[in-house]
């Protein structure tokens, strides 16, 4: 048990990567707060699975882009489970439009959820963590944030590049308080996000993306959760400010490096 006695808050844990992260941290002994914004039923299902493992879990609704809702979420988690030891900034959205089609509203929405969300949650988590002189923050960026965002991912890629910059600054500023801040940059992973983007062509796109990876497959949410677990555990105690790419060895991205 790597996380016995720890309290973890995973944003966007009702589905996809966040769900896999919440279940993985719980399997290692953590009590988990399952954040969501719309998917109450899905979040309840995740919490039920965690409770069935004999761990504590709550669901907590909050739009991460809203500072007040984030404040209330942390207060609720602290009251129910205790102060947050592990924060996973996972919640995110993709609005797949070209730059010319992207409205100012779309741009602001993507930035608000994908970048202001982690900013809001990091600051709220850090209050407790700085006091405890201990904590782990894991941000979920994307290979699209590494300077190679593909067509249709302008706002998304910029928000995810911002998450990498946020990781670096937070690592510098919070490191002296015993807080590790790291980032995972997943490649194409099978979730609602990638299915929604692909629509009826999902299978075709998945085959194409598989061919671009050295491992010849697309990612599963568990592939990403395994990396998050390492960064959330004491095994990564001397790792901070890093971006771990989990993309099956995307050859098109390697060629850009
Ligand atoms: P997903 O299946 O679409 O799930 C998104 C999650 O975020 C849901 O739990 C959703 O909650 C939550 N969410 C959305 N807006 C929110 C908000 N304003 N406040 C709180 N929660 C919110 O997406 P995913 O593929 O698992 O993606 C998870 C993270 O990985 C994202 O940051 C994404 O950018 C990143 N990522 C994904 C891929 C990929 O290929 N899938 C690749 C690279 C990076 P509700 O259920 O309540 O709507």
mmCIF file of C-alpha atoms and ligand atoms in Angstrom:
data_model
loop_
_atom_site.group_PDB
_atom_site.id
_atom_site.type_symbol
_atom_site.label_atom_id
_atom_site.label_comp_id
_atom_site.label_asym_id
_atom_site.label_seq_id
_atom_site.Cartn_x
_atom_site.Cartn_y
_atom_site.Cartn_z
ATOM 1 C CA UNK A 1 0.000 0.000 0.000
ATOM 2 C CA UNK A 2 1.778 3.111 -1.224
ATOM 3 C CA UNK A 3 -0.830 5.664 -0.164
ATOM 4 C CA UNK A 4 -2.216 4.383 3.122
ATOM 5 C CA UNK A 5 -3.627 7.238 5.210
ATOM 6 C CA UNK A 6 -3.443 9.799 2.380
ATOM 7 C CA UNK A 7 -6.328 11.922 1.160
ATOM 8 C CA UNK A 8 -6.488 12.471 -2.596
ATOM 9 C CA UNK A 9 -8.648 14.857 -4.595
ATOM 10 C CA UNK A 10 -8.947 14.000 -8.278
ATOM 11 C CA UNK A 11 -10.659 16.599 -10.461
ATOM 12 C CA UNK A 12 -12.789 15.288 -13.303
ATOM 13 C CA UNK A 13 -12.845 11.813 -11.775
ATOM 14 C CA UNK A 14 -16.283 10.773 -12.997
ATOM 15 C CA UNK A 15 -14.992 9.447 -16.311
ATOM 16 C CA UNK A 16 -11.947 8.561 -18.420
ATOM 17 C CA UNK A 17 -8.450 9.162 -17.110
ATOM 18 C CA UNK A 18 -9.649 10.784 -13.863
ATOM 19 C CA UNK A 19 -11.780 7.762 -13.049
ATOM 20 C CA UNK A 20 -8.829 5.396 -13.568
ATOM 21 C CA UNK A 21 -6.633 7.651 -11.412
ATOM 22 C CA UNK A 22 -9.194 7.756 -8.579
ATOM 23 C CA UNK A 23 -9.547 3.954 -8.554
ATOM 24 C CA UNK A 24 -5.776 3.414 -8.752
ATOM 25 C CA UNK A 25 -5.010 5.753 -5.844
ATOM 26 C CA UNK A 26 -7.754 4.100 -3.802
ATOM 27 C CA UNK A 27 -6.352 0.640 -4.556
ATOM 28 C CA UNK A 28 -3.102 1.844 -2.951
ATOM 29 C CA UNK A 29 -4.931 2.886 0.215
ATOM 30 C CA UNK A 30 -5.900 6.531 -0.365
ATOM 31 C CA UNK A 31 -9.224 8.061 0.641
ATOM 32 C CA UNK A 32 -10.496 9.764 -2.502
ATOM 33 C CA UNK A 33 -12.637 12.801 -3.278
ATOM 34 C CA UNK A 34 -14.202 12.292 -6.703
ATOM 35 C CA UNK A 35 -14.810 15.676 -8.345
ATOM 36 C CA UNK A 36 -17.212 16.164 -11.250
ATOM 37 C CA UNK A 37 -19.264 18.941 -12.774
ATOM 38 C CA UNK A 38 -22.160 17.248 -14.617
ATOM 39 C CA UNK A 39 -21.728 13.505 -14.220
ATOM 40 C CA UNK A 40 -23.164 13.010 -10.719
ATOM 41 C CA UNK A 41 -24.251 9.428 -11.385
ATOM 42 C CA UNK A 42 -20.904 8.453 -12.913
ATOM 43 C CA UNK A 43 -19.074 10.048 -9.969
ATOM 44 C CA UNK A 44 -21.279 8.127 -7.509
ATOM 45 C CA UNK A 45 -20.401 4.902 -9.318
ATOM 46 C CA UNK A 46 -16.679 5.634 -8.951
ATOM 47 C CA UNK A 47 -17.129 6.439 -5.242
ATOM 48 C CA UNK A 48 -19.101 3.195 -4.770
ATOM 49 C CA UNK A 49 -16.307 1.173 -6.389
ATOM 50 C CA UNK A 50 -13.813 2.811 -4.035
ATOM 51 C CA UNK A 51 -15.947 2.134 -0.966
ATOM 52 C CA UNK A 52 -16.261 -1.496 -2.083
ATOM 53 C CA UNK A 53 -12.454 -1.681 -1.767
ATOM 54 C CA UNK A 54 -12.839 -0.685 1.891
ATOM 55 C CA UNK A 55 -11.580 2.897 1.369
ATOM 56 C CA UNK A 56 -13.323 6.173 2.094
ATOM 57 C CA UNK A 57 -14.705 8.195 -0.817
ATOM 58 C CA UNK A 58 -16.954 11.172 -1.421
ATOM 59 C CA UNK A 59 -18.219 12.843 -4.559
ATOM 60 C CA UNK A 60 -17.934 16.600 -4.778
ATOM 61 C CA UNK A 61 -19.456 18.790 -7.450
ATOM 62 C CA UNK A 62 -17.444 21.854 -8.492
ATOM 63 C CA UNK A 63 -16.599 23.623 -11.705
ATOM 64 C CA UNK A 64 -12.822 23.906 -11.360
ATOM 65 C CA UNK A 65 -12.790 27.164 -13.295
ATOM 66 C CA UNK A 66 -14.838 28.810 -10.534
ATOM 67 C CA UNK A 67 -12.707 29.917 -7.584
ATOM 68 C CA UNK A 68 -15.591 30.048 -5.117
ATOM 69 C CA UNK A 69 -16.771 26.543 -6.017
ATOM 70 C CA UNK A 70 -13.193 25.292 -5.682
ATOM 71 C CA UNK A 71 -12.895 26.863 -2.211
ATOM 72 C CA UNK A 72 -16.113 25.156 -1.126
ATOM 73 C CA UNK A 73 -14.961 21.840 -2.620
ATOM 74 C CA UNK A 74 -11.738 21.843 -0.593
ATOM 75 C CA UNK A 75 -13.641 22.802 2.571
ATOM 76 C CA UNK A 76 -16.058 19.910 2.000
ATOM 77 C CA UNK A 77 -13.244 17.434 1.356
ATOM 78 C CA UNK A 78 -11.324 18.589 4.429
ATOM 79 C CA UNK A 79 -14.409 18.215 6.584
ATOM 80 C CA UNK A 80 -15.303 14.747 5.264
ATOM 81 C CA UNK A 81 -11.921 13.116 4.628
ATOM 82 C CA UNK A 82 -9.268 15.431 6.098
ATOM 83 C CA UNK A 83 -6.767 17.810 4.471
ATOM 84 C CA UNK A 84 -5.771 16.967 0.906
ATOM 85 C CA UNK A 85 -2.347 15.275 0.632
ATOM 86 C CA UNK A 86 -2.563 14.517 -3.095
ATOM 87 C CA UNK A 87 -4.139 16.754 -5.733
ATOM 88 C CA UNK A 88 -4.542 15.494 -9.285
ATOM 89 C CA UNK A 89 -5.502 18.309 -11.652
ATOM 90 C CA UNK A 90 -7.124 16.174 -14.318
ATOM 91 C CA UNK A 91 -10.391 17.898 -15.337
ATOM 92 C CA UNK A 92 -10.238 19.192 -18.879
ATOM 93 C CA UNK A 93 -12.128 19.759 -22.081
ATOM 94 C CA UNK A 94 -11.314 19.808 -25.780
ATOM 95 C CA UNK A 95 -13.240 21.934 -28.260
ATOM 96 C CA UNK A 96 -11.865 20.669 -31.571
ATOM 97 C CA UNK A 97 -12.010 23.686 -33.865
ATOM 98 C CA UNK A 98 -9.502 25.320 -36.173
ATOM 99 C CA UNK A 99 -8.107 28.677 -35.062
ATOM 100 C CA UNK A 100 -10.327 30.465 -37.594
ATOM 101 C CA UNK A 101 -13.430 28.719 -36.274
ATOM 102 C CA UNK A 102 -12.607 29.150 -32.588
ATOM 103 C CA UNK A 103 -14.773 31.808 -30.965
ATOM 104 C CA UNK A 104 -13.526 34.018 -28.178
ATOM 105 C CA UNK A 105 -16.002 32.199 -25.924
ATOM 106 C CA UNK A 106 -14.563 28.783 -26.875
ATOM 107 C CA UNK A 107 -11.026 30.048 -26.236
ATOM 108 C CA UNK A 108 -11.955 31.464 -22.824
ATOM 109 C CA UNK A 109 -13.844 28.311 -21.807
ATOM 110 C CA UNK A 110 -10.937 26.011 -22.667
ATOM 111 C CA UNK A 111 -8.450 28.268 -20.852
ATOM 112 C CA UNK A 112 -10.768 28.634 -17.844
ATOM 113 C CA UNK A 113 -11.257 24.899 -17.294
ATOM 114 C CA UNK A 114 -7.891 23.535 -18.464
ATOM 115 C CA UNK A 115 -5.595 26.216 -17.038
ATOM 116 C CA UNK A 116 -7.403 28.397 -14.502
ATOM 117 C CA UNK A 117 -8.848 25.172 -13.013
ATOM 118 C CA UNK A 118 -5.417 23.776 -12.048
ATOM 119 C CA UNK A 119 -4.372 27.268 -10.876
ATOM 120 C CA UNK A 120 -7.435 27.504 -8.593
ATOM 121 C CA UNK A 121 -7.045 23.986 -7.212
ATOM 122 C CA UNK A 122 -3.261 24.205 -6.765
ATOM 123 C CA UNK A 123 -3.563 27.350 -4.665
ATOM 124 C CA UNK A 124 -6.327 25.912 -2.517
ATOM 125 C CA UNK A 125 -4.468 22.597 -1.987
ATOM 126 C CA UNK A 126 -1.202 24.372 -1.256
ATOM 127 C CA UNK A 127 -2.697 26.167 1.754
ATOM 128 C CA UNK A 128 -2.997 22.851 3.635
ATOM 129 C CA UNK A 129 0.078 21.259 2.106
ATOM 130 C CA UNK A 130 2.340 24.216 2.985
ATOM 131 C CA UNK A 131 1.121 23.984 6.562
ATOM 132 C CA UNK A 132 1.800 20.218 6.670
ATOM 133 C CA UNK A 133 5.118 20.681 4.813
ATOM 134 C CA UNK A 134 4.168 17.772 2.610
ATOM 135 C CA UNK A 135 2.100 17.186 -0.510
ATOM 136 C CA UNK A 136 1.934 15.916 -4.077
ATOM 137 C CA UNK A 137 0.397 17.776 -6.976
ATOM 138 C CA UNK A 138 0.099 16.021 -10.320
ATOM 139 C CA UNK A 139 -1.121 17.984 -13.325
ATOM 140 C CA UNK A 140 -2.466 16.367 -16.468
ATOM 141 C CA UNK A 141 -1.206 18.201 -19.542
ATOM 142 C CA UNK A 142 -0.991 16.610 -22.993
ATOM 143 C CA UNK A 143 1.546 16.006 -25.727
ATOM 144 C CA UNK A 144 -0.396 18.819 -27.455
ATOM 145 C CA UNK A 145 1.142 21.147 -24.865
ATOM 146 C CA UNK A 146 4.682 20.212 -25.859
ATOM 147 C CA UNK A 147 4.843 22.535 -28.812
ATOM 148 C CA UNK A 148 3.392 20.133 -31.382
ATOM 149 C CA UNK A 149 -0.366 20.692 -31.055
ATOM 150 C CA UNK A 150 -2.107 19.312 -34.142
ATOM 151 C CA UNK A 151 -4.692 21.070 -36.292
ATOM 152 C CA UNK A 152 -7.876 21.738 -34.364
ATOM 153 C CA UNK A 153 -6.181 21.878 -30.970
ATOM 154 C CA UNK A 154 -5.132 25.541 -30.854
ATOM 155 C CA UNK A 155 -6.833 26.649 -27.642
ATOM 156 C CA UNK A 156 -6.386 23.180 -26.151
ATOM 157 C CA UNK A 157 -2.659 23.000 -26.970
ATOM 158 C CA UNK A 158 -2.067 26.503 -25.572
ATOM 159 C CA UNK A 159 -3.925 25.635 -22.363
ATOM 160 C CA UNK A 160 -1.889 22.450 -21.971
ATOM 161 C CA UNK A 161 1.392 24.317 -22.607
ATOM 162 C CA UNK A 162 0.233 26.635 -19.829
ATOM 163 C CA UNK A 163 -0.236 23.639 -17.520
ATOM 164 C CA UNK A 164 3.417 22.716 -18.100
ATOM 165 C CA UNK A 165 4.510 26.269 -17.235
ATOM 166 C CA UNK A 166 2.263 26.215 -14.154
ATOM 167 C CA UNK A 167 3.897 22.929 -13.100
ATOM 168 C CA UNK A 168 7.341 24.474 -13.340
ATOM 169 C CA UNK A 169 6.473 27.622 -11.364
ATOM 170 C CA UNK A 170 4.499 25.731 -8.719
ATOM 171 C CA UNK A 171 7.367 23.251 -8.296
ATOM 172 C CA UNK A 172 9.797 26.128 -7.660
ATOM 173 C CA UNK A 173 7.533 28.031 -5.285
ATOM 174 C CA UNK A 174 6.131 25.068 -3.335
ATOM 175 C CA UNK A 175 9.240 22.837 -3.250
ATOM 176 C CA UNK A 176 10.621 24.562 -0.131
ATOM 177 C CA UNK A 177 7.425 23.460 1.665
ATOM 178 C CA UNK A 178 7.991 19.792 0.839
ATOM 179 C CA UNK A 179 5.489 19.763 -2.022
ATOM 180 C CA UNK A 180 6.326 17.915 -5.241
ATOM 181 C CA UNK A 181 4.631 19.259 -8.360
ATOM 182 C CA UNK A 182 4.832 17.229 -11.545
ATOM 183 C CA UNK A 183 2.980 16.763 -14.767
ATOM 184 C CA UNK A 184 1.923 13.900 -17.024
ATOM 185 C CA UNK A 185 1.568 14.524 -20.745
ATOM 186 C CA UNK A 186 -0.591 11.746 -22.181
ATOM 187 C CA UNK A 187 -0.827 10.885 -25.829
ATOM 188 C CA UNK A 188 -4.015 9.716 -27.554
ATOM 189 C CA UNK A 189 -5.964 7.809 -24.893
ATOM 190 C CA UNK A 190 -9.257 5.992 -25.240
ATOM 191 C CA UNK A 191 -11.862 8.090 -23.386
ATOM 192 C CA UNK A 192 -15.042 10.038 -24.115
ATOM 193 C CA UNK A 193 -12.850 12.991 -25.082
ATOM 194 C CA UNK A 194 -11.189 11.214 -27.979
ATOM 195 C CA UNK A 195 -14.326 9.313 -28.983
ATOM 196 C CA UNK A 196 -16.363 12.519 -29.091
ATOM 197 C CA UNK A 197 -13.749 14.214 -31.207
ATOM 198 C CA UNK A 198 -13.560 11.322 -33.624
ATOM 199 C CA UNK A 199 -17.279 10.580 -33.913
ATOM 200 C CA UNK A 200 -18.092 7.766 -36.316
ATOM 201 C CA UNK A 201 -14.491 7.737 -37.503
ATOM 202 C CA UNK A 202 -13.194 6.782 -34.030
ATOM 203 C CA UNK A 203 -11.889 3.374 -35.077
ATOM 204 C CA UNK A 204 -10.135 4.748 -38.149
ATOM 205 C CA UNK A 205 -8.459 7.504 -36.116
ATOM 206 C CA UNK A 206 -7.458 5.057 -33.390
ATOM 207 C CA UNK A 207 -5.775 2.813 -35.965
ATOM 208 C CA UNK A 208 -3.914 5.819 -37.393
ATOM 209 C CA UNK A 209 -2.829 7.018 -33.947
ATOM 210 C CA UNK A 210 -1.711 3.465 -33.053
ATOM 211 C CA UNK A 211 0.528 3.454 -36.111
ATOM 212 C CA UNK A 212 2.227 6.658 -34.915
ATOM 213 C CA UNK A 213 3.258 5.110 -31.589
ATOM 214 C CA UNK A 214 6.295 2.904 -31.077
ATOM 215 C CA UNK A 215 4.108 0.622 -28.947
ATOM 216 C CA UNK A 216 1.637 0.355 -31.877
ATOM 217 C CA UNK A 217 -1.437 1.087 -29.781
ATOM 218 C CA UNK A 218 -3.354 3.985 -28.289
ATOM 219 C CA UNK A 219 -3.405 4.593 -24.549
ATOM 220 C CA UNK A 220 -5.815 3.214 -21.995
ATOM 221 C CA UNK A 221 -6.749 5.375 -18.983
ATOM 222 C CA UNK A 222 -4.886 2.893 -16.755
ATOM 223 C CA UNK A 223 -1.630 3.628 -18.635
ATOM 224 C CA UNK A 224 -1.870 7.227 -17.479
ATOM 225 C CA UNK A 225 -3.092 6.367 -13.971
ATOM 226 C CA UNK A 226 0.019 4.215 -13.426
ATOM 227 C CA UNK A 227 2.278 7.223 -14.037
ATOM 228 C CA UNK A 228 0.141 9.420 -11.785
ATOM 229 C CA UNK A 229 0.454 6.812 -9.026
ATOM 230 C CA UNK A 230 4.254 7.010 -9.183
ATOM 231 C CA UNK A 231 4.169 10.821 -9.013
ATOM 232 C CA UNK A 232 1.650 10.738 -6.138
ATOM 233 C CA UNK A 233 3.668 8.271 -4.065
ATOM 234 C CA UNK A 234 6.794 8.612 -1.928
ATOM 235 C CA UNK A 235 8.708 6.758 -4.642
ATOM 236 C CA UNK A 236 8.946 10.071 -6.533
ATOM 237 C CA UNK A 237 10.069 12.095 -3.489
ATOM 238 C CA UNK A 238 13.083 13.629 -5.319
ATOM 239 C CA UNK A 239 11.198 14.342 -8.568
ATOM 240 C CA UNK A 240 9.665 17.785 -9.068
ATOM 241 C CA UNK A 241 8.883 20.173 -11.912
ATOM 242 C CA UNK A 242 8.979 17.308 -14.423
ATOM 243 C CA UNK A 243 6.814 16.397 -17.384
ATOM 244 C CA UNK A 244 6.445 12.661 -17.898
ATOM 245 C CA UNK A 245 5.264 11.845 -21.401
ATOM 246 C CA UNK A 246 3.030 8.759 -21.601
ATOM 247 C CA UNK A 247 2.206 8.370 -25.280
ATOM 248 C CA UNK A 248 3.445 4.901 -26.234
ATOM 249 C CA UNK A 249 6.488 6.503 -27.896
ATOM 250 C CA UNK A 250 4.825 8.725 -30.474
ATOM 251 C CA UNK A 251 7.303 8.800 -33.341
ATOM 252 C CA UNK A 252 5.890 11.966 -34.911
ATOM 253 C CA UNK A 253 6.449 13.832 -31.638
ATOM 254 C CA UNK A 254 9.909 12.363 -31.099
ATOM 255 C CA UNK A 255 10.858 13.666 -34.520
ATOM 256 C CA UNK A 256 9.872 17.162 -33.381
ATOM 257 C CA UNK A 257 11.881 16.957 -30.171
HETATM 258 P P1 LIG B 1 -13.139 12.926 -20.462
HETATM 259 O O1 LIG B 1 -13.329 11.474 -20.566
HETATM 260 O O2 LIG B 1 -13.876 13.835 -21.377
HETATM 261 O O3 LIG B 1 -13.435 13.354 -18.934
HETATM 262 C C1 LIG B 1 -13.318 14.695 -18.563
HETATM 263 C C2 LIG B 1 -13.544 14.829 -17.081
HETATM 264 O O4 LIG B 1 -13.387 16.215 -16.731
HETATM 265 C C3 LIG B 1 -14.954 14.428 -16.658
HETATM 266 O O5 LIG B 1 -14.868 13.786 -15.400
HETATM 267 C C4 LIG B 1 -15.664 15.764 -16.522
HETATM 268 O O6 LIG B 1 -16.719 15.750 -15.553
HETATM 269 C C5 LIG B 1 -14.537 16.631 -16.009
HETATM 270 N N1 LIG B 1 -14.766 18.060 -16.219
HETATM 271 C C6 LIG B 1 -14.965 18.721 -17.384
HETATM 272 N N2 LIG B 1 -15.139 20.031 -17.153
HETATM 273 C C7 LIG B 1 -15.038 20.210 -15.810
HETATM 274 C C8 LIG B 1 -15.101 21.329 -14.952
HETATM 275 N N3 LIG B 1 -15.348 22.553 -15.426
HETATM 276 N N4 LIG B 1 -14.965 21.135 -13.621
HETATM 277 C C9 LIG B 1 -14.753 19.894 -13.113
HETATM 278 N N5 LIG B 1 -14.677 18.792 -13.879
HETATM 279 C C10 LIG B 1 -14.808 18.952 -15.209
HETATM 280 O O7 LIG B 1 -11.603 13.331 -20.646
HETATM 281 P P2 LIG B 1 -10.260 12.476 -20.501
HETATM 282 O O8 LIG B 1 -9.848 12.066 -21.844
HETATM 283 O O9 LIG B 1 -10.366 11.495 -19.419
HETATM 284 O O10 LIG B 1 -9.264 13.659 -20.082
HETATM 285 C C11 LIG B 1 -8.785 13.846 -18.771
HETATM 286 C C12 LIG B 1 -7.605 14.796 -18.831
HETATM 287 O O11 LIG B 1 -6.575 14.217 -19.641
HETATM 288 C C13 LIG B 1 -7.932 16.142 -19.474
HETATM 289 O O12 LIG B 1 -7.232 17.175 -18.817
HETATM 290 C C14 LIG B 1 -7.409 15.974 -20.892
HETATM 291 O O13 LIG B 1 -7.106 17.205 -21.493
HETATM 292 C C15 LIG B 1 -6.185 15.132 -20.645
HETATM 293 N N6 LIG B 1 -5.710 14.404 -21.823
HETATM 294 C C16 LIG B 1 -6.515 13.475 -22.432
HETATM 295 C C17 LIG B 1 -6.024 12.798 -23.552
HETATM 296 C C18 LIG B 1 -6.832 11.762 -24.289
HETATM 297 O O14 LIG B 1 -6.386 11.322 -25.360
HETATM 298 N N7 LIG B 1 -7.978 11.330 -23.776
HETATM 299 C C19 LIG B 1 -4.736 13.087 -24.040
HETATM 300 C C20 LIG B 1 -3.972 14.037 -23.393
HETATM 301 C C21 LIG B 1 -4.462 14.679 -22.279
HETATM 302 P P3 LIG B 1 -18.265 15.441 -15.919
HETATM 303 O O15 LIG B 1 -18.364 13.953 -16.115
HETATM 304 O O16 LIG B 1 -18.999 15.893 -14.715
HETATM 305 O O17 LIG B 1 -18.587 16.196 -17.152
#
